mmCIF file of C-alpha atoms and ligand atoms in Angstrom:
data_model
loop_
_atom_site.group_PDB
_atom_site.id
_atom_site.type_symbol
_atom_site.label_atom_id
_atom_site.label_comp_id
_atom_site.label_asym_id
_atom_site.label_seq_id
_atom_site.Cartn_x
_atom_site.Cartn_y
_atom_site.Cartn_z
ATOM 1 C CA MET A 1 109.134 246.524 109.847
ATOM 2 C CA ALA A 2 109.334 243.104 112.007
ATOM 3 C CA ARG A 3 110.768 243.712 114.891
ATOM 4 C CA THR A 4 112.680 241.758 117.433
ATOM 5 C CA LEU A 5 111.025 239.170 118.863
ATOM 6 C CA THR A 6 111.563 237.261 122.114
ATOM 7 C CA LEU A 7 109.412 234.097 123.364
ATOM 8 C CA LEU A 8 109.555 231.811 125.881
ATOM 9 C CA GLY A 9 108.147 228.689 125.090
ATOM 10 C CA LEU A 10 107.437 225.341 126.809
ATOM 11 C CA GLU A 11 106.931 221.443 125.917
ATOM 12 C CA SER A 12 105.331 218.588 128.083
ATOM 13 C CA SER A 13 103.965 216.475 125.130
ATOM 14 C CA CYS A 14 106.342 213.339 125.691
ATOM 15 C CA ASP A 15 108.434 212.780 128.449
ATOM 16 C CA ASP A 16 110.354 215.907 128.575
ATOM 17 C CA THR A 17 109.084 218.793 130.921
ATOM 18 C CA ALA A 18 111.307 222.411 129.184
ATOM 19 C CA ALA A 19 111.138 226.016 129.023
ATOM 20 C CA ALA A 20 112.990 228.513 127.143
ATOM 21 C CA VAL A 21 112.989 231.666 125.920
ATOM 22 C CA VAL A 22 114.758 233.005 122.125
ATOM 23 C CA ARG A 23 115.124 236.033 120.091
ATOM 24 C CA HIS A 24 115.088 236.685 116.890
ATOM 25 C CA SER A 25 115.910 240.265 114.910
ATOM 26 C CA PRO A 26 114.986 240.313 111.302
ATOM 27 C CA GLY A 27 118.067 240.031 109.149
ATOM 28 C CA ALA A 28 119.915 237.787 112.050
ATOM 29 C CA PRO A 29 120.097 234.500 112.811
ATOM 30 C CA PRO A 30 117.708 233.408 116.146
ATOM 31 C CA GLU A 31 119.177 233.099 119.014
ATOM 32 C CA ILE A 32 118.582 230.571 121.852
ATOM 33 C CA LEU A 33 119.447 232.552 125.214
ATOM 34 C CA SER A 34 118.335 229.701 127.730
ATOM 35 C CA SER A 35 117.416 225.340 126.792
ATOM 36 C CA ILE A 36 116.150 224.111 130.397
ATOM 37 C CA VAL A 37 114.917 220.285 129.625
ATOM 38 C CA TRP A 38 114.269 218.711 132.307
ATOM 39 C CA GLY A 39 113.967 214.210 131.347
ATOM 40 C CA GLN A 40 111.811 212.195 133.325
ATOM 41 C CA GLY A 41 113.648 209.172 132.565
ATOM 42 C CA ALA A 42 114.184 208.103 136.131
ATOM 43 C CA LEU A 43 110.533 208.356 137.096
ATOM 44 C CA HIS A 44 109.419 205.699 133.778
ATOM 45 C CA ALA A 45 112.388 203.586 134.296
ATOM 46 C CA PRO A 46 110.950 201.033 136.380
ATOM 47 C CA TYR A 47 107.507 200.576 134.103
ATOM 48 C CA GLY A 48 109.444 200.161 130.443
ATOM 49 C CA GLY A 49 107.949 202.886 128.675
ATOM 50 C CA VAL A 50 106.536 206.169 129.613
ATOM 51 C CA VAL A 51 103.189 206.307 131.878
ATOM 52 C CA PRO A 52 101.049 209.036 130.609
ATOM 53 C CA GLU A 53 99.405 209.709 134.101
ATOM 54 C CA ILE A 54 103.692 210.010 136.130
ATOM 55 C CA ALA A 55 104.428 211.592 133.247
ATOM 56 C CA ALA A 56 101.433 214.105 132.920
ATOM 57 C CA ARG A 57 101.944 214.479 137.055
ATOM 58 C CA ALA A 58 105.514 215.213 136.383
ATOM 59 C CA HIS A 59 104.971 218.210 134.270
ATOM 60 C CA ALA A 60 102.628 219.792 136.146
ATOM 61 C CA GLU A 61 105.078 219.758 139.218
ATOM 62 C CA LYS A 62 108.184 220.859 137.539
ATOM 63 C CA LEU A 63 106.547 223.486 134.936
ATOM 64 C CA ASP A 64 106.614 226.859 136.163
ATOM 65 C CA LEU A 65 109.854 225.417 138.262
ATOM 66 C CA ALA A 66 111.165 225.118 134.564
ATOM 67 C CA VAL A 67 109.624 228.111 133.254
ATOM 68 C CA GLU A 68 111.182 230.536 136.229
ATOM 69 C CA ALA A 69 114.938 228.790 135.879
ATOM 70 C CA ALA A 70 114.608 229.779 132.022
ATOM 71 C CA LEU A 71 113.894 233.217 132.158
ATOM 72 C CA ALA A 72 116.523 233.531 135.327
ATOM 73 C CA GLY A 73 119.042 231.801 132.325
ATOM 74 C CA ALA A 74 118.361 234.463 129.977
ATOM 75 C CA GLY A 75 118.561 237.116 132.232
ATOM 76 C CA LEU A 76 114.620 237.681 131.847
ATOM 77 C CA GLY A 77 111.420 238.343 132.963
ATOM 78 C CA LEU A 78 107.753 237.863 131.631
ATOM 79 C CA ALA A 79 107.657 241.624 130.605
ATOM 80 C CA ASP A 80 110.252 241.244 128.581
ATOM 81 C CA MET A 81 108.374 238.630 126.433
ATOM 82 C CA ASP A 82 106.337 239.108 123.571
ATOM 83 C CA ALA A 83 104.485 236.464 123.260
ATOM 84 C CA VAL A 84 104.464 232.926 125.248
ATOM 85 C CA ALA A 85 104.946 229.727 122.829
ATOM 86 C CA VAL A 86 103.061 226.541 124.047
ATOM 87 C CA THR A 87 103.429 222.485 122.430
ATOM 88 C CA ALA A 88 99.581 221.985 122.229
ATOM 89 C CA GLY A 89 99.409 218.795 120.893
ATOM 90 C CA PRO A 90 100.189 216.227 119.177
ATOM 91 C CA GLY A 91 101.081 213.999 122.448
ATOM 92 C CA LEU A 92 100.192 212.436 125.662
ATOM 93 C CA ILE A 93 97.455 214.296 126.527
ATOM 94 C CA GLY A 94 97.753 214.677 130.196
ATOM 95 C CA GLY A 95 101.347 216.708 129.673
ATOM 96 C CA VAL A 96 99.510 218.870 126.702
ATOM 97 C CA LEU A 97 97.322 220.453 128.745
ATOM 98 C CA ALA A 98 99.241 220.793 132.179
ATOM 99 C CA GLY A 99 101.813 222.534 129.117
ATOM 100 C CA VAL A 100 98.725 224.897 127.690
ATOM 101 C CA MET A 101 97.011 225.672 131.497
ATOM 102 C CA CYS A 102 100.535 226.580 132.352
ATOM 103 C CA ALA A 103 100.875 228.812 129.561
ATOM 104 C CA LYS A 104 97.609 230.358 129.840
ATOM 105 C CA GLY A 105 98.186 231.622 132.902
ATOM 106 C CA LEU A 106 101.856 232.412 132.696
ATOM 107 C CA ALA A 107 99.904 234.829 129.286
ATOM 108 C CA ALA A 108 96.996 235.678 131.169
ATOM 109 C CA GLY A 109 99.254 237.226 134.604
ATOM 110 C CA ALA A 110 101.316 238.939 132.010
ATOM 111 C CA GLY A 111 99.206 240.183 129.305
ATOM 112 C CA LEU A 112 100.617 238.487 126.667
ATOM 113 C CA PRO A 113 99.559 236.453 123.620
ATOM 114 C CA LEU A 114 99.572 233.034 123.250
ATOM 115 C CA VAL A 115 100.940 231.135 120.246
ATOM 116 C CA GLY A 116 100.166 227.358 120.524
ATOM 117 C CA VAL A 117 101.926 224.989 118.947
ATOM 118 C CA ASN A 118 102.156 221.524 116.722
ATOM 119 C CA HIS A 119 105.081 219.513 118.557
ATOM 120 C CA LEU A 120 106.240 218.321 114.675
ATOM 121 C CA ALA A 121 106.368 221.112 113.327
ATOM 122 C CA GLY A 122 108.034 222.678 116.547
ATOM 123 C CA HIS A 123 110.447 219.526 114.868
ATOM 124 C CA ALA A 124 109.825 220.710 111.286
ATOM 125 C CA LEU A 125 111.049 223.716 111.302
ATOM 126 C CA THR A 126 114.638 223.457 113.752
ATOM 127 C CA PRO A 127 116.284 223.913 110.352
ATOM 128 C CA ARG A 128 115.704 227.337 110.287
ATOM 129 C CA LEU A 129 116.191 228.655 113.783
ATOM 130 C CA THR A 130 119.835 225.919 113.189
ATOM 131 C CA ASP A 131 121.540 226.369 109.576
ATOM 132 C CA GLY A 132 118.758 229.291 108.446
ATOM 133 C CA THR A 133 117.273 227.087 105.587
ATOM 134 C CA ALA A 134 115.121 228.435 103.276
ATOM 135 C CA PHE A 135 111.295 227.573 102.563
ATOM 136 C CA PRO A 136 110.701 224.950 100.827
ATOM 137 C CA TYR A 137 112.694 222.098 102.160
ATOM 138 C CA LEU A 138 112.349 218.176 102.393
ATOM 139 C CA MET A 139 112.605 217.376 106.107
ATOM 140 C CA LEU A 140 112.698 213.704 107.576
ATOM 141 C CA LEU A 141 111.527 213.753 111.105
ATOM 142 C CA VAL A 142 113.070 210.020 112.919
ATOM 143 C CA SER A 143 112.364 210.072 116.196
ATOM 144 C CA GLY A 144 111.142 207.070 118.707
ATOM 145 C CA GLY A 145 107.697 208.727 117.951
ATOM 146 C CA HIS A 146 107.779 209.829 114.574
ATOM 147 C CA CYS A 147 108.637 209.230 111.022
ATOM 148 C CA GLN A 148 107.505 211.645 108.223
ATOM 149 C CA LEU A 149 109.106 212.748 104.737
ATOM 150 C CA LEU A 150 107.718 216.406 104.919
ATOM 151 C CA ARG A 151 107.990 218.949 102.194
ATOM 152 C CA VAL A 152 108.075 221.911 104.489
ATOM 153 C CA ALA A 153 107.222 225.233 102.573
ATOM 154 C CA GLY A 154 105.924 227.811 105.414
ATOM 155 C CA PRO A 155 105.668 227.792 108.990
ATOM 156 C CA GLU A 156 102.037 226.123 108.318
ATOM 157 C CA ASP A 157 102.392 224.773 105.106
ATOM 158 C CA PHE A 158 103.492 221.164 105.283
ATOM 159 C CA THR A 159 102.613 218.421 103.148
ATOM 160 C CA ARG A 160 103.403 215.120 104.212
ATOM 161 C CA LEU A 161 105.063 213.066 101.131
ATOM 162 C CA GLY A 162 105.071 209.445 103.243
ATOM 163 C CA GLY A 163 104.948 208.370 106.746
ATOM 164 C CA THR A 164 105.979 204.608 108.515
ATOM 165 C CA ILE A 165 102.690 202.483 108.505
ATOM 166 C CA ASP A 166 103.568 201.597 111.869
ATOM 167 C CA ASP A 167 106.384 202.179 114.580
ATOM 168 C CA ALA A 168 109.222 204.134 114.508
ATOM 169 C CA PRO A 169 112.510 204.140 113.718
ATOM 170 C CA GLY A 170 113.250 204.320 117.101
ATOM 171 C CA GLU A 171 110.301 202.474 118.272
ATOM 172 C CA ALA A 172 112.309 199.675 116.820
ATOM 173 C CA PHE A 173 115.549 200.725 117.759
ATOM 174 C CA ASP A 174 114.297 200.699 120.926
ATOM 175 C CA LYS A 175 112.600 197.353 120.656
ATOM 176 C CA VAL A 176 115.871 195.521 119.472
ATOM 177 C CA ALA A 177 118.115 196.846 122.254
ATOM 178 C CA LYS A 178 115.138 195.450 124.784
ATOM 179 C CA LEU A 179 115.244 191.993 122.935
ATOM 180 C CA LEU A 180 118.386 191.096 122.837
ATOM 181 C CA GLY A 181 118.911 192.242 126.307
ATOM 182 C CA LEU A 182 121.133 195.932 126.246
ATOM 183 C CA PRO A 183 119.643 199.506 127.850
ATOM 184 C CA GLN A 184 117.354 201.642 126.919
ATOM 185 C CA PRO A 185 117.355 204.044 125.178
ATOM 186 C CA GLY A 186 118.173 201.648 122.874
ATOM 187 C CA GLY A 187 119.610 203.726 119.529
ATOM 188 C CA PRO A 188 122.739 204.298 120.774
ATOM 189 C CA ALA A 189 123.120 201.341 122.825
ATOM 190 C CA VAL A 190 122.301 199.528 118.837
ATOM 191 C CA GLU A 191 124.643 201.541 117.175
ATOM 192 C CA ALA A 192 127.401 201.274 119.535
ATOM 193 C CA GLU A 193 127.987 196.820 119.878
ATOM 194 C CA ALA A 194 127.066 197.357 115.948
ATOM 195 C CA ALA A 195 130.006 199.888 115.756
ATOM 196 C CA ALA A 196 131.975 196.073 116.129
ATOM 197 C CA GLY A 197 129.582 194.428 113.968
ATOM 198 C CA ASP A 198 129.365 192.797 110.613
ATOM 199 C CA ALA A 199 126.312 194.102 108.808
ATOM 200 C CA ALA A 200 126.182 192.235 105.897
ATOM 201 C CA ARG A 201 125.476 188.344 108.005
ATOM 202 C CA PHE A 202 122.279 189.260 108.712
ATOM 203 C CA ALA A 203 119.465 189.572 105.466
ATOM 204 C CA PHE A 204 116.970 191.467 107.174
ATOM 205 C CA PRO A 205 114.097 192.987 105.164
ATOM 206 C CA ARG A 206 113.992 196.086 103.747
ATOM 207 C CA PRO A 207 110.313 196.978 104.508
ATOM 208 C CA LEU A 208 107.915 198.112 101.984
ATOM 209 C CA LEU A 209 111.483 198.977 99.317
ATOM 210 C CA ASP A 210 109.630 196.893 97.214
ATOM 211 C CA ARG A 211 106.346 198.732 96.547
ATOM 212 C CA PRO A 212 106.193 202.798 95.274
ATOM 213 C CA GLY A 213 106.009 205.561 97.043
ATOM 214 C CA CYS A 214 107.791 207.483 100.057
ATOM 215 C CA ASP A 215 105.810 205.335 102.784
ATOM 216 C CA LEU A 216 107.969 203.209 105.636
ATOM 217 C CA SER A 217 107.607 200.436 107.874
ATOM 218 C CA PHE A 218 109.601 198.719 110.536
ATOM 219 C CA SER A 219 107.602 196.390 112.162
ATOM 220 C CA GLY A 220 108.457 193.697 110.356
ATOM 221 C CA LEU A 221 112.404 194.421 110.727
ATOM 222 C CA LYS A 222 112.007 194.287 114.620
ATOM 223 C CA THR A 223 109.995 190.903 114.313
ATOM 224 C CA ALA A 224 112.813 189.557 111.878
ATOM 225 C CA VAL A 225 116.143 190.450 114.374
ATOM 226 C CA LEU A 226 113.880 188.408 116.857
ATOM 227 C CA ARG A 227 113.676 185.792 114.885
ATOM 228 C CA ALA A 228 116.709 185.274 114.118
ATOM 229 C CA ARG A 229 118.189 185.531 117.589
ATOM 230 C CA ASP A 230 115.655 183.181 118.462
ATOM 231 C CA ALA A 231 117.191 180.911 115.939
ATOM 232 C CA LEU A 232 120.825 181.277 116.997
ATOM 233 C CA VAL A 233 119.362 180.859 120.998
ATOM 234 C CA ALA A 234 117.795 177.364 119.579
ATOM 235 C CA GLY A 235 120.870 176.211 118.105
ATOM 236 C CA GLN A 236 123.481 176.662 119.956
ATOM 237 C CA GLY A 237 121.881 177.789 123.675
ATOM 238 C CA GLY A 238 122.460 181.053 123.054
ATOM 239 C CA LEU A 239 124.199 184.608 122.155
ATOM 240 C CA THR A 240 127.722 184.922 121.784
ATOM 241 C CA VAL A 241 128.954 188.337 122.117
ATOM 242 C CA GLN A 242 129.722 188.692 118.188
ATOM 243 C CA ASP A 243 126.698 187.470 117.242
ATOM 244 C CA ARG A 244 124.518 189.709 119.583
ATOM 245 C CA ARG A 245 126.878 192.693 117.539
ATOM 246 C CA ASP A 246 126.537 191.218 114.222
ATOM 247 C CA LEU A 247 122.338 191.765 114.478
ATOM 248 C CA CYS A 248 122.659 194.955 115.836
ATOM 249 C CA ALA A 249 125.274 195.594 112.160
ATOM 250 C CA SER A 250 122.434 193.893 109.958
ATOM 251 C CA PHE A 251 119.173 195.890 111.967
ATOM 252 C CA GLN A 252 121.001 199.251 111.479
ATOM 253 C CA ALA A 253 121.773 199.056 108.062
ATOM 254 C CA ALA A 254 118.511 197.965 106.940
ATOM 255 C CA VAL A 255 116.762 200.769 108.790
ATOM 256 C CA ARG A 256 119.766 202.393 106.756
ATOM 257 C CA ASP A 257 118.764 200.896 103.426
ATOM 258 C CA VAL A 258 114.837 202.028 103.596
ATOM 259 C CA LEU A 259 115.548 205.811 104.984
ATOM 260 C CA ALA A 260 117.923 206.472 102.490
ATOM 261 C CA GLU A 261 116.086 205.006 99.758
ATOM 262 C CA LYS A 262 112.888 206.610 100.909
ATOM 263 C CA THR A 263 114.303 209.519 101.283
ATOM 264 C CA ARG A 264 115.623 209.540 98.278
ATOM 265 C CA ARG A 265 112.410 208.839 96.106
ATOM 266 C CA ALA A 266 111.086 212.359 98.182
ATOM 267 C CA ILE A 267 113.583 214.404 96.230
ATOM 268 C CA LYS A 268 111.681 213.142 93.270
ATOM 269 C CA ALA A 269 108.333 213.688 94.792
ATOM 270 C CA ALA A 270 109.133 217.142 96.600
ATOM 271 C CA GLY A 271 110.287 219.107 93.250
ATOM 272 C CA PRO A 272 112.697 222.209 94.095
ATOM 273 C CA VAL A 273 113.734 222.159 97.526
ATOM 274 C CA SER A 274 116.465 224.523 98.708
ATOM 275 C CA ALA A 275 117.733 221.490 101.362
ATOM 276 C CA LEU A 276 117.577 217.551 102.908
ATOM 277 C CA ALA A 277 117.299 218.508 106.203
ATOM 278 C CA VAL A 278 116.441 215.695 109.406
ATOM 279 C CA ALA A 279 115.294 216.100 113.274
ATOM 280 C CA GLY A 280 114.724 213.793 115.633
ATOM 281 C CA GLY A 281 116.826 211.166 118.159
ATOM 282 C CA VAL A 282 117.377 208.618 115.360
ATOM 283 C CA ALA A 283 119.852 211.645 113.428
ATOM 284 C CA ALA A 284 121.831 211.174 115.803
ATOM 285 C CA ASN A 285 123.045 208.237 114.138
ATOM 286 C CA ALA A 286 126.114 208.638 112.535
ATOM 287 C CA VAL A 287 125.712 205.605 109.942
ATOM 288 C CA ILE A 288 122.393 206.842 109.122
ATOM 289 C CA ARG A 289 123.654 210.431 109.114
ATOM 290 C CA THR A 290 126.833 209.116 106.586
ATOM 291 C CA ALA A 291 123.741 207.598 104.698
ATOM 292 C CA LEU A 292 121.326 209.967 104.655
ATOM 293 C CA GLN A 293 123.788 212.888 103.434
ATOM 294 C CA ALA A 294 125.485 210.739 101.269
ATOM 295 C CA VAL A 295 121.779 211.220 99.193
ATOM 296 C CA ALA A 296 121.694 214.458 99.513
ATOM 297 C CA GLU A 297 124.709 215.115 98.270
ATOM 298 C CA ALA A 298 123.919 212.346 95.136
ATOM 299 C CA ALA A 299 120.947 215.163 94.839
ATOM 300 C CA ARG A 300 123.258 218.461 95.167
ATOM 301 C CA LEU A 301 121.061 219.340 97.922
ATOM 302 C CA PRO A 302 122.627 221.310 100.996
ATOM 303 C CA PHE A 303 122.207 218.585 104.789
ATOM 304 C CA ALA A 304 120.479 220.542 107.604
ATOM 305 C CA ALA A 305 121.123 218.159 110.553
ATOM 306 C CA PRO A 306 121.256 220.716 113.588
ATOM 307 C CA PRO A 307 122.729 219.289 116.702
ATOM 308 C CA LEU A 308 121.658 216.025 119.004
ATOM 309 C CA GLU A 309 120.262 218.739 121.507
ATOM 310 C CA LEU A 310 117.630 220.388 119.160
ATOM 311 C CA CYS A 311 117.530 216.979 117.622
ATOM 312 C CA THR A 312 115.784 215.759 120.199
ATOM 313 C CA ASP A 313 112.579 216.841 122.488
ATOM 314 C CA ASN A 314 113.033 220.064 123.874
ATOM 315 C CA ALA A 315 111.324 224.287 124.124
ATOM 316 C CA ALA A 316 113.385 226.131 122.222
ATOM 317 C CA ILE A 317 112.386 224.856 119.274
ATOM 318 C CA MET A 318 108.779 225.744 120.463
ATOM 319 C CA ALA A 319 109.727 228.719 120.881
ATOM 320 C CA TRP A 320 111.505 229.494 117.709
ATOM 321 C CA ALA A 321 108.044 228.056 116.132
ATOM 322 C CA GLY A 322 106.440 230.756 118.109
ATOM 323 C CA ILE A 323 108.269 233.258 116.987
ATOM 324 C CA GLU A 324 107.773 232.298 112.911
ATOM 325 C CA LEU A 325 104.090 231.342 113.422
ATOM 326 C CA TYR A 326 103.375 235.103 115.613
ATOM 327 C CA ARG A 327 105.555 236.652 112.615
ATOM 328 C CA ALA A 328 102.533 235.371 110.382
ATOM 329 C CA GLY A 329 100.063 236.470 112.605
ATOM 330 C CA ARG A 330 99.254 233.361 114.930
ATOM 331 C CA ARG A 331 97.512 234.467 118.027
ATOM 332 C CA ASP A 332 95.416 231.868 120.185
ATOM 333 C CA GLY A 333 93.570 233.103 122.732
ATOM 334 C CA MET A 334 92.287 231.405 125.913
ATOM 335 C CA SER A 335 90.131 229.038 124.197
ATOM 336 C CA LEU A 336 93.555 227.715 122.865
ATOM 337 C CA ALA A 337 92.956 223.214 122.926
ATOM 338 C CA ALA A 338 95.130 220.945 123.867
ATOM 339 C CA ARG A 339 95.478 218.114 121.312
ATOM 340 C CA PRO A 340 96.474 214.008 121.505
ATOM 341 C CA ARG A 341 96.020 214.165 117.104
ATOM 342 C CA TRP A 342 96.805 216.901 115.309
ATOM 343 C CA PRO A 343 98.238 215.972 111.764
ATOM 344 C CA LEU A 344 100.389 218.943 110.028
ATOM 345 C CA ASP A 345 98.871 218.250 107.065
ATOM 346 C CA THR A 346 95.452 217.733 106.919
ATOM 347 C CA ARG A 347 95.127 217.354 103.538
ATOM 348 C CA ALA A 348 96.825 213.993 103.638
ATOM 349 C CA ALA A 349 94.904 210.619 104.771
ATOM 350 C CA PRO A 350 95.737 209.600 108.259
ATOM 351 C CA LEU A 351 98.812 207.298 108.704
ATOM 352 C CA VAL A 352 97.342 203.427 110.190
ATOM 353 C CA GLY A 353 100.525 203.592 112.200
ATOM 354 C CA SER A 354 100.672 205.884 115.439
ATOM 355 C CA GLY A 355 104.321 204.846 117.723
ATOM 356 C CA ARG A 356 104.824 203.897 120.508
ATOM 357 C CA LYS A 357 104.340 207.160 123.206
ATOM 358 C CA GLY A 358 100.764 207.224 121.118
ATOM 359 C CA ALA A 359 98.907 208.652 118.677
ATOM 360 C CA LYS A 360 100.695 211.201 116.501
ATOM 361 C CA ALA A 361 99.638 212.357 113.266
HETATM 362 O O1 KG4 B 401 113.020 212.752 119.301
HETATM 363 P P1 KG4 B 401 113.823 211.769 120.658
HETATM 364 O O2 KG4 B 401 114.983 212.188 121.566
HETATM 365 O O3 KG4 B 401 112.044 211.559 120.989
HETATM 366 C C1 KG4 B 401 111.105 211.203 120.791
HETATM 367 O O4 KG4 B 401 110.405 209.966 120.526
HETATM 368 O O5 KG4 B 401 109.783 211.934 120.605
HETATM 369 O O6 KG4 B 401 113.873 210.410 120.199
HETATM 370 C C2 KG4 B 401 114.629 209.405 121.135
HETATM 371 C C3 KG4 B 401 114.318 208.041 120.083
HETATM 372 C C4 KG4 B 401 114.705 206.585 121.327
HETATM 373 O O7 KG4 B 401 113.785 205.939 120.559
HETATM 374 C C5 KG4 B 401 116.140 206.958 121.073
HETATM 375 O O8 KG4 B 401 116.813 205.149 120.586
HETATM 376 C C6 KG4 B 401 116.450 206.982 119.666
HETATM 377 O O9 KG4 B 401 116.077 207.914 119.180
HETATM 378 N N1 KG4 B 401 117.872 207.430 119.527
HETATM 379 C C7 KG4 B 401 118.857 206.643 118.506
HETATM 380 C C8 KG4 B 401 120.020 207.215 118.107
HETATM 381 N N2 KG4 B 401 120.014 207.885 119.569
HETATM 382 C C9 KG4 B 401 118.921 208.298 120.057
HETATM 383 N N3 KG4 B 401 118.270 205.976 117.175
HETATM 384 C C10 KG4 B 401 119.328 204.842 116.890
HETATM 385 N N4 KG4 B 401 120.719 205.527 117.022
HETATM 386 C C11 KG4 B 401 121.234 206.457 118.366
HETATM 387 N N5 KG4 B 401 122.420 206.713 118.540
HETATM 388 ZN ZN1 ZN B 402 109.560 214.864 119.082
#
């Protein structure tokens, strides 16, 4: 008979220092007892992007404090944990190392098993934490660093049906925001502008829709926005407020169409699945979310879209993935390695693209 498990989770693979405590009793929904996420946005803001060395140092300084806060928030001590789960890759290696070292120290000190979690698996298993989604399901992972369509059949059973060959969609949103003078992160800023814009004014490309398969591309789309902006500036000396709104709306519609069509194809390619699920910061976009929901409905599939705080990077999803892996028998020892690259689907050919935050899979 499976027993109740309580895991401490750590996440430090990019620019969030996070620790969380999650508990699961078989037959009951999992409980997030605490979840601490300390973003490093202010540290990196002057550089216009995440600086790996600064990130690693800040993680090393803050991780143990985040663990203390997570345990205090849960009203528990290390002795109440059944294991320590930690993101062991893929990601910025200095930050991943800081997390793995911290987790090893905690596990060794408290005599607890260690479970190394693939960051992408943490995202991909989130609908099981939030919605109890049954295996197998289709997952569209769309963030600033990732873009993959996955068939998820178990905590270590992922089949990649498609992925971006260049930029991740969130990265495209961020770059478009930058070239239109909007603040970072670009996604929410572009979405807000787009709300008052005309999505039909600019006929931006829908990359790779003319080719079969589920791979995606967003880099050409960003270049098309740049050209349209430059043409307006050259023709009229600058951009009007309405120009900017229309550029945002037309760009967002192109991203929406590409994600919707590739997801439609992935549903066909996946075979029987229990649901269409999404995760990642871009899944917060209402226009994109609505389009994906319509795709799910047309395929008569439930649509699982976790709340935003569990779509973006956090340690609760890593603790949950740790629980799933622990129940499947996974235990890692002190030899657990930090991995800059760690594809979820080891059978699939590596993708050409890597994403802003470093090679992910
Ligand atoms: O998952 P996430 O927090 O971090 C990782 O990349 O791992 O995703 C952040 C990305 C950023 O690129 C941000 O611009 C994008 O998600 N994003 C959005 C929206 N909110 C966040 N993109 C489009 N629309 C949004 N509302
Ligand atoms: Zn992530």
